[in-house]
Amino acid sequence: LFRSLGEGGEAGCEGGGPRGVWRYYLQAPLLWYDEEEDGSVSGPCRQLSGSAQLAADLGEVGWRWLREACEAAGALPFKTAQLWAGHGGGVTPCHYDALHNFLAQLRGSKRLLLLPPSESYRLYPYPVGHPMDNFAMADLCEPDLRTTPALAAARALEGELHPGEVLWLPRYHWHQVRQAGASD
């Protein structure tokens, strides 16, 4: 996919991004554990209240599988679950997370670009201490190789995530996520 960056565009970004039409999405915590100062988990898992259907759906999650998958991956124990919901077409700019993640697709689909930490300098991350220091300054949707020339040499994996699929995202791995459009 990055072969097109030198030609002035990346086809996977239409409908969103810094210069495109902005799309909004909901981000809400669904489950979380309280954490002690030493990082240990305390107390039972708490759940966002207000929806009997959400409670029923969360009851069907394979929690044992999730715990075993975290252990197999060498990740910290499960501590939180976030819900991301959108109308389609939105783009989450290229960033990394400081914690390991499982991205589970429930409905619709997402297109992802994944880059290892070794590509960091080619993405022009914001300086440490900046409010967006885990985001890339390079615009992968509308690259400007005059201001971010190293981006042309960046290497990424591209993939799609469909309902029922789960993607493991190791911490500090860069990723950009695009929701499929409403008609996709």
PDB file of C-alpha atoms in Angstrom:
ATOM      1  CA  LEU A   1       0.000   0.000   0.000  1.00  0.00           C
ATOM      2  CA  PHE A   2       2.820   2.409   0.737  1.00  0.00           C
ATOM      3  CA  ARG A   3       3.925   2.227  -2.865  1.00  0.00           C
ATOM      4  CA  SER A   4       1.252   4.849  -3.587  1.00  0.00           C
ATOM      5  CA  LEU A   5       2.599   7.374  -1.074  1.00  0.00           C
ATOM      6  CA  GLY A   6       5.178   8.678  -3.501  1.00  0.00           C
ATOM      7  CA  GLU A   7       2.414   9.220  -6.026  1.00  0.00           C
ATOM      8  CA  GLY A   8       0.590  11.598  -3.711  1.00  0.00           C
ATOM      9  CA  GLY A   9      -2.169   9.549  -2.144  1.00  0.00           C
ATOM     10  CA  GLU A  10      -3.392   6.494  -0.352  1.00  0.00           C
ATOM     11  CA  ALA A  11      -6.698   5.127  -1.525  1.00  0.00           C
ATOM     12  CA  GLY A  12      -7.733   3.848   1.894  1.00  0.00           C
ATOM     13  CA  CYS A  13      -8.348   7.261   3.443  1.00  0.00           C
ATOM     14  CA  GLU A  14     -11.293   8.721   1.565  1.00  0.00           C
ATOM     15  CA  GLY A  15     -14.023  10.064   3.786  1.00  0.00           C
ATOM     16  CA  GLY A  16     -11.878  10.944   6.774  1.00  0.00           C
ATOM     17  CA  GLY A  17      -8.651  12.310   8.030  1.00  0.00           C
ATOM     18  CA  PRO A  18      -7.231  15.713   8.761  1.00  0.00           C
ATOM     19  CA  ARG A  19      -8.245  17.321   5.479  1.00  0.00           C
ATOM     20  CA  GLY A  20     -11.222  15.148   4.521  1.00  0.00           C
ATOM     21  CA  VAL A  21     -14.791  15.065   5.752  1.00  0.00           C
ATOM     22  CA  TRP A  22     -14.737  14.446   9.511  1.00  0.00           C
ATOM     23  CA  ARG A  23     -16.652  11.444  10.808  1.00  0.00           C
ATOM     24  CA  TYR A  24     -17.479  11.039  14.464  1.00  0.00           C
ATOM     25  CA  TYR A  25     -17.534   7.912  16.601  1.00  0.00           C
ATOM     26  CA  LEU A  26     -18.339   6.931  20.154  1.00  0.00           C
ATOM     27  CA  GLN A  27     -15.685   5.679  22.553  1.00  0.00           C
ATOM     28  CA  ALA A  28     -16.917   4.358  25.896  1.00  0.00           C
ATOM     29  CA  PRO A  29     -15.453   2.104  28.599  1.00  0.00           C
ATOM     30  CA  LEU A  30     -17.487  -1.083  28.965  1.00  0.00           C
ATOM     31  CA  LEU A  31     -15.554  -3.012  31.606  1.00  0.00           C
ATOM     32  CA  TRP A  32     -12.699  -2.172  33.867  1.00  0.00           C
ATOM     33  CA  TYR A  33     -10.830  -3.358  36.912  1.00  0.00           C
ATOM     34  CA  ASP A  34      -9.580  -1.057  39.619  1.00  0.00           C
ATOM     35  CA  GLU A  35      -5.801  -0.950  39.775  1.00  0.00           C
ATOM     36  CA  GLU A  36      -3.588  -0.531  42.816  1.00  0.00           C
ATOM     37  CA  GLU A  37      -0.517   1.726  42.781  1.00  0.00           C
ATOM     38  CA  ASP A  38       1.729  -1.301  42.262  1.00  0.00           C
ATOM     39  CA  GLY A  39      -0.210  -2.236  39.098  1.00  0.00           C
ATOM     40  CA  SER A  40      -2.060  -5.178  40.614  1.00  0.00           C
ATOM     41  CA  VAL A  41      -5.748  -5.621  39.904  1.00  0.00           C
ATOM     42  CA  SER A  42      -8.074  -5.159  42.844  1.00  0.00           C
ATOM     43  CA  GLY A  43     -11.730  -5.922  43.208  1.00  0.00           C
ATOM     44  CA  PRO A  44     -14.161  -7.411  40.745  1.00  0.00           C
ATOM     45  CA  CYS A  45     -14.582  -6.275  37.178  1.00  0.00           C
ATOM     46  CA  ARG A  46     -16.998  -3.348  36.938  1.00  0.00           C
ATOM     47  CA  GLN A  47     -19.347  -2.785  34.034  1.00  0.00           C
ATOM     48  CA  LEU A  48     -20.933   0.266  32.451  1.00  0.00           C
ATOM     49  CA  SER A  49     -24.545   0.257  33.604  1.00  0.00           C
ATOM     50  CA  GLY A  50     -27.674   1.120  31.718  1.00  0.00           C
ATOM     51  CA  SER A  51     -28.192  -1.567  29.101  1.00  0.00           C
ATOM     52  CA  ALA A  52     -29.563  -5.039  29.725  1.00  0.00           C
ATOM     53  CA  GLN A  53     -28.638  -6.027  26.148  1.00  0.00           C
ATOM     54  CA  LEU A  54     -25.058  -4.848  26.625  1.00  0.00           C
ATOM     55  CA  ALA A  55     -24.831  -6.815  29.877  1.00  0.00           C
ATOM     56  CA  ALA A  56     -26.135  -9.914  28.091  1.00  0.00           C
ATOM     57  CA  ASP A  57     -23.689  -9.452  25.208  1.00  0.00           C
ATOM     58  CA  LEU A  58     -20.739  -9.036  27.581  1.00  0.00           C
ATOM     59  CA  GLY A  59     -21.811 -12.233  29.335  1.00  0.00           C
ATOM     60  CA  GLU A  60     -21.194 -14.111  26.077  1.00  0.00           C
ATOM     61  CA  VAL A  61     -17.584 -12.955  25.714  1.00  0.00           C
ATOM     62  CA  GLY A  62     -15.002 -15.739  25.989  1.00  0.00           C
ATOM     63  CA  TRP A  63     -13.313 -14.307  29.086  1.00  0.00           C
ATOM     64  CA  ARG A  64     -11.307 -17.455  29.720  1.00  0.00           C
ATOM     65  CA  TRP A  65     -10.009 -17.354  26.131  1.00  0.00           C
ATOM     66  CA  LEU A  66      -9.104 -13.684  26.555  1.00  0.00           C
ATOM     67  CA  ARG A  67      -7.208 -14.369  29.791  1.00  0.00           C
ATOM     68  CA  GLU A  68      -5.332 -17.288  28.185  1.00  0.00           C
ATOM     69  CA  ALA A  69      -4.594 -15.261  25.034  1.00  0.00           C
ATOM     70  CA  CYS A  70      -3.132 -12.432  27.137  1.00  0.00           C
ATOM     71  CA  GLU A  71      -0.940 -14.924  28.989  1.00  0.00           C
ATOM     72  CA  ALA A  72       0.186 -16.617  25.744  1.00  0.00           C
ATOM     73  CA  ALA A  73       1.107 -13.247  24.236  1.00  0.00           C
ATOM     74  CA  GLY A  74       3.088 -12.218  27.299  1.00  0.00           C
ATOM     75  CA  ALA A  75       0.705  -9.310  27.845  1.00  0.00           C
ATOM     76  CA  LEU A  76      -0.410  -7.796  31.098  1.00  0.00           C
ATOM     77  CA  PRO A  77      -3.671  -9.199  32.473  1.00  0.00           C
ATOM     78  CA  PHE A  78      -6.899  -7.874  30.995  1.00  0.00           C
ATOM     79  CA  LYS A  79      -7.964  -4.633  32.719  1.00  0.00           C
ATOM     80  CA  THR A  80     -10.370  -2.755  30.456  1.00  0.00           C
ATOM     81  CA  ALA A  81     -12.610  -3.021  27.413  1.00  0.00           C
ATOM     82  CA  GLN A  82     -13.516  -0.060  25.238  1.00  0.00           C
ATOM     83  CA  LEU A  83     -16.415   0.201  22.802  1.00  0.00           C
ATOM     84  CA  TRP A  84     -15.778   2.084  19.589  1.00  0.00           C
ATOM     85  CA  ALA A  85     -18.851   2.689  17.445  1.00  0.00           C
ATOM     86  CA  GLY A  86     -19.228   4.762  14.295  1.00  0.00           C
ATOM     87  CA  HIS A  87     -21.373   5.315  11.243  1.00  0.00           C
ATOM     88  CA  GLY A  88     -18.684   4.205   8.815  1.00  0.00           C
ATOM     89  CA  GLY A  89     -16.055   5.987   6.777  1.00  0.00           C
ATOM     90  CA  GLY A  90     -14.130   7.406   9.731  1.00  0.00           C
ATOM     91  CA  VAL A  91     -10.357   7.237  10.057  1.00  0.00           C
ATOM     92  CA  THR A  92      -8.373   7.034  13.277  1.00  0.00           C
ATOM     93  CA  PRO A  93      -5.024   8.699  12.478  1.00  0.00           C
ATOM     94  CA  CYS A  94      -1.819   6.698  12.725  1.00  0.00           C
ATOM     95  CA  HIS A  95      -0.889   6.178  16.373  1.00  0.00           C
ATOM     96  CA  TYR A  96       0.372   3.611  18.850  1.00  0.00           C
ATOM     97  CA  ASP A  97      -0.988   2.487  22.198  1.00  0.00           C
ATOM     98  CA  ALA A  98       1.134   1.982  25.315  1.00  0.00           C
ATOM     99  CA  LEU A  99      -0.759  -1.209  26.182  1.00  0.00           C
ATOM    100  CA  HIS A 100      -1.305  -4.413  24.231  1.00  0.00           C
ATOM    101  CA  ASN A 101      -4.711  -4.564  22.539  1.00  0.00           C
ATOM    102  CA  PHE A 102      -7.095  -7.050  21.067  1.00  0.00           C
ATOM    103  CA  LEU A 103      -9.260  -5.422  18.413  1.00  0.00           C
ATOM    104  CA  ALA A 104     -12.461  -7.449  18.040  1.00  0.00           C
ATOM    105  CA  GLN A 105     -14.746  -6.582  15.143  1.00  0.00           C
ATOM    106  CA  LEU A 106     -18.447  -6.938  15.919  1.00  0.00           C
ATOM    107  CA  ARG A 107     -20.195  -5.378  12.903  1.00  0.00           C
ATOM    108  CA  GLY A 108     -19.055  -3.829   9.660  1.00  0.00           C
ATOM    109  CA  SER A 109     -15.401  -3.972   8.753  1.00  0.00           C
ATOM    110  CA  LYS A 110     -12.204  -2.012   9.215  1.00  0.00           C
ATOM    111  CA  ARG A 111      -9.143  -1.529   7.047  1.00  0.00           C
ATOM    112  CA  LEU A 112      -5.879  -1.291   8.952  1.00  0.00           C
ATOM    113  CA  LEU A 113      -2.329  -0.212   8.265  1.00  0.00           C
ATOM    114  CA  LEU A 114       0.115  -1.723  10.768  1.00  0.00           C
ATOM    115  CA  LEU A 115       3.699  -0.591  11.271  1.00  0.00           C
ATOM    116  CA  PRO A 116       6.327  -1.873  13.725  1.00  0.00           C
ATOM    117  CA  PRO A 117       8.044   0.464  16.202  1.00  0.00           C
ATOM    118  CA  SER A 118      11.130   0.405  13.942  1.00  0.00           C
ATOM    119  CA  GLU A 119       9.211   2.629  11.471  1.00  0.00           C
ATOM    120  CA  SER A 120       8.680   5.363  14.082  1.00  0.00           C
ATOM    121  CA  TYR A 121      11.169   7.869  12.707  1.00  0.00           C
ATOM    122  CA  ARG A 122       9.582   7.613   9.233  1.00  0.00           C
ATOM    123  CA  LEU A 123       6.209   8.608  10.702  1.00  0.00           C
ATOM    124  CA  TYR A 124       7.446  11.806  12.386  1.00  0.00           C
ATOM    125  CA  PRO A 125       5.904  11.242  15.836  1.00  0.00           C
ATOM    126  CA  TYR A 126       4.984  14.247  17.909  1.00  0.00           C
ATOM    127  CA  PRO A 127       7.646  15.062  20.541  1.00  0.00           C
ATOM    128  CA  VAL A 128       7.507  13.329  23.933  1.00  0.00           C
ATOM    129  CA  GLY A 129       5.387  15.398  26.276  1.00  0.00           C
ATOM    130  CA  HIS A 130       3.167  16.748  23.495  1.00  0.00           C
ATOM    131  CA  PRO A 131      -0.550  15.988  24.086  1.00  0.00           C
ATOM    132  CA  MET A 132      -0.490  13.782  20.963  1.00  0.00           C
ATOM    133  CA  ASP A 133       2.929  12.193  21.518  1.00  0.00           C
ATOM    134  CA  ASN A 134       1.618   8.747  20.545  1.00  0.00           C
ATOM    135  CA  PHE A 135       0.390  10.021  17.135  1.00  0.00           C
ATOM    136  CA  ALA A 136       2.266  10.441  13.867  1.00  0.00           C
ATOM    137  CA  MET A 137       2.613  13.938  12.428  1.00  0.00           C
ATOM    138  CA  ALA A 138       2.873  12.398   8.948  1.00  0.00           C
ATOM    139  CA  ASP A 139      -0.521  12.280   7.273  1.00  0.00           C
ATOM    140  CA  LEU A 140      -0.953   8.799   5.788  1.00  0.00           C
ATOM    141  CA  CYS A 141      -4.170   9.825   4.032  1.00  0.00           C
ATOM    142  CA  GLU A 142      -2.717  12.843   2.252  1.00  0.00           C
ATOM    143  CA  PRO A 143       1.067  12.503   2.532  1.00  0.00           C
ATOM    144  CA  ASP A 144       3.218  15.555   1.918  1.00  0.00           C
ATOM    145  CA  LEU A 145       6.621  14.134   1.036  1.00  0.00           C
ATOM    146  CA  ARG A 146       8.122  17.638   0.936  1.00  0.00           C
ATOM    147  CA  THR A 147       7.645  17.992   4.700  1.00  0.00           C
ATOM    148  CA  THR A 148       7.817  14.271   5.649  1.00  0.00           C
ATOM    149  CA  PRO A 149      10.192  12.741   3.061  1.00  0.00           C
ATOM    150  CA  ALA A 150      11.108   9.643   5.129  1.00  0.00           C
ATOM    151  CA  LEU A 151       7.465   8.545   4.926  1.00  0.00           C
ATOM    152  CA  ALA A 152       8.112   7.381   1.364  1.00  0.00           C
ATOM    153  CA  ALA A 153      10.331   4.579   2.718  1.00  0.00           C
ATOM    154  CA  ALA A 154       7.869   3.414   5.413  1.00  0.00           C
ATOM    155  CA  ARG A 155       6.803  -0.226   5.244  1.00  0.00           C
ATOM    156  CA  ALA A 156       3.484  -1.457   6.579  1.00  0.00           C
ATOM    157  CA  LEU A 157       1.138  -4.392   6.555  1.00  0.00           C
ATOM    158  CA  GLU A 158      -2.388  -3.803   5.331  1.00  0.00           C
ATOM    159  CA  GLY A 159      -5.381  -5.873   6.280  1.00  0.00           C
ATOM    160  CA  GLU A 160      -9.119  -5.940   6.818  1.00  0.00           C
ATOM    161  CA  LEU A 161     -10.986  -6.979   9.929  1.00  0.00           C
ATOM    162  CA  HIS A 162     -14.475  -8.481   9.581  1.00  0.00           C
ATOM    163  CA  PRO A 163     -17.201  -9.449  12.110  1.00  0.00           C
ATOM    164  CA  GLY A 164     -16.054 -12.209  14.434  1.00  0.00           C
ATOM    165  CA  GLU A 165     -12.345 -11.607  13.800  1.00  0.00           C
ATOM    166  CA  VAL A 166      -9.854 -10.491  16.455  1.00  0.00           C
ATOM    167  CA  LEU A 167      -6.534  -8.755  15.810  1.00  0.00           C
ATOM    168  CA  TRP A 168      -3.694  -8.678  18.348  1.00  0.00           C
ATOM    169  CA  LEU A 169      -1.993  -5.259  18.426  1.00  0.00           C
ATOM    170  CA  PRO A 170       1.250  -5.328  20.426  1.00  0.00           C
ATOM    171  CA  ARG A 171       1.986  -2.157  22.343  1.00  0.00           C
ATOM    172  CA  TYR A 172       3.977   0.546  20.574  1.00  0.00           C
ATOM    173  CA  HIS A 173       3.039  -0.806  17.131  1.00  0.00           C
ATOM    174  CA  TRP A 174       1.698   1.953  14.938  1.00  0.00           C
ATOM    175  CA  HIS A 175      -1.736   1.541  13.383  1.00  0.00           C
ATOM    176  CA  GLN A 176      -4.213   3.527  11.372  1.00  0.00           C
ATOM    177  CA  VAL A 177      -7.798   2.278  11.288  1.00  0.00           C
ATOM    178  CA  ARG A 178     -10.482   3.140   8.728  1.00  0.00           C
ATOM    179  CA  GLN A 179     -14.087   2.115   9.160  1.00  0.00           C
ATOM    180  CA  ALA A 180     -15.738   0.773   6.052  1.00  0.00           C
ATOM    181  CA  GLY A 181     -18.345   3.139   4.642  1.00  0.00           C
ATOM    182  CA  ALA A 182     -22.039   2.677   5.350  1.00  0.00           C
ATOM    183  CA  SER A 183     -22.541   1.146   1.906  1.00  0.00           C
ATOM    184  CA  ASP A 184     -19.616  -1.314   2.220  1.00  0.00           C
TER     185      ASP A 184
END
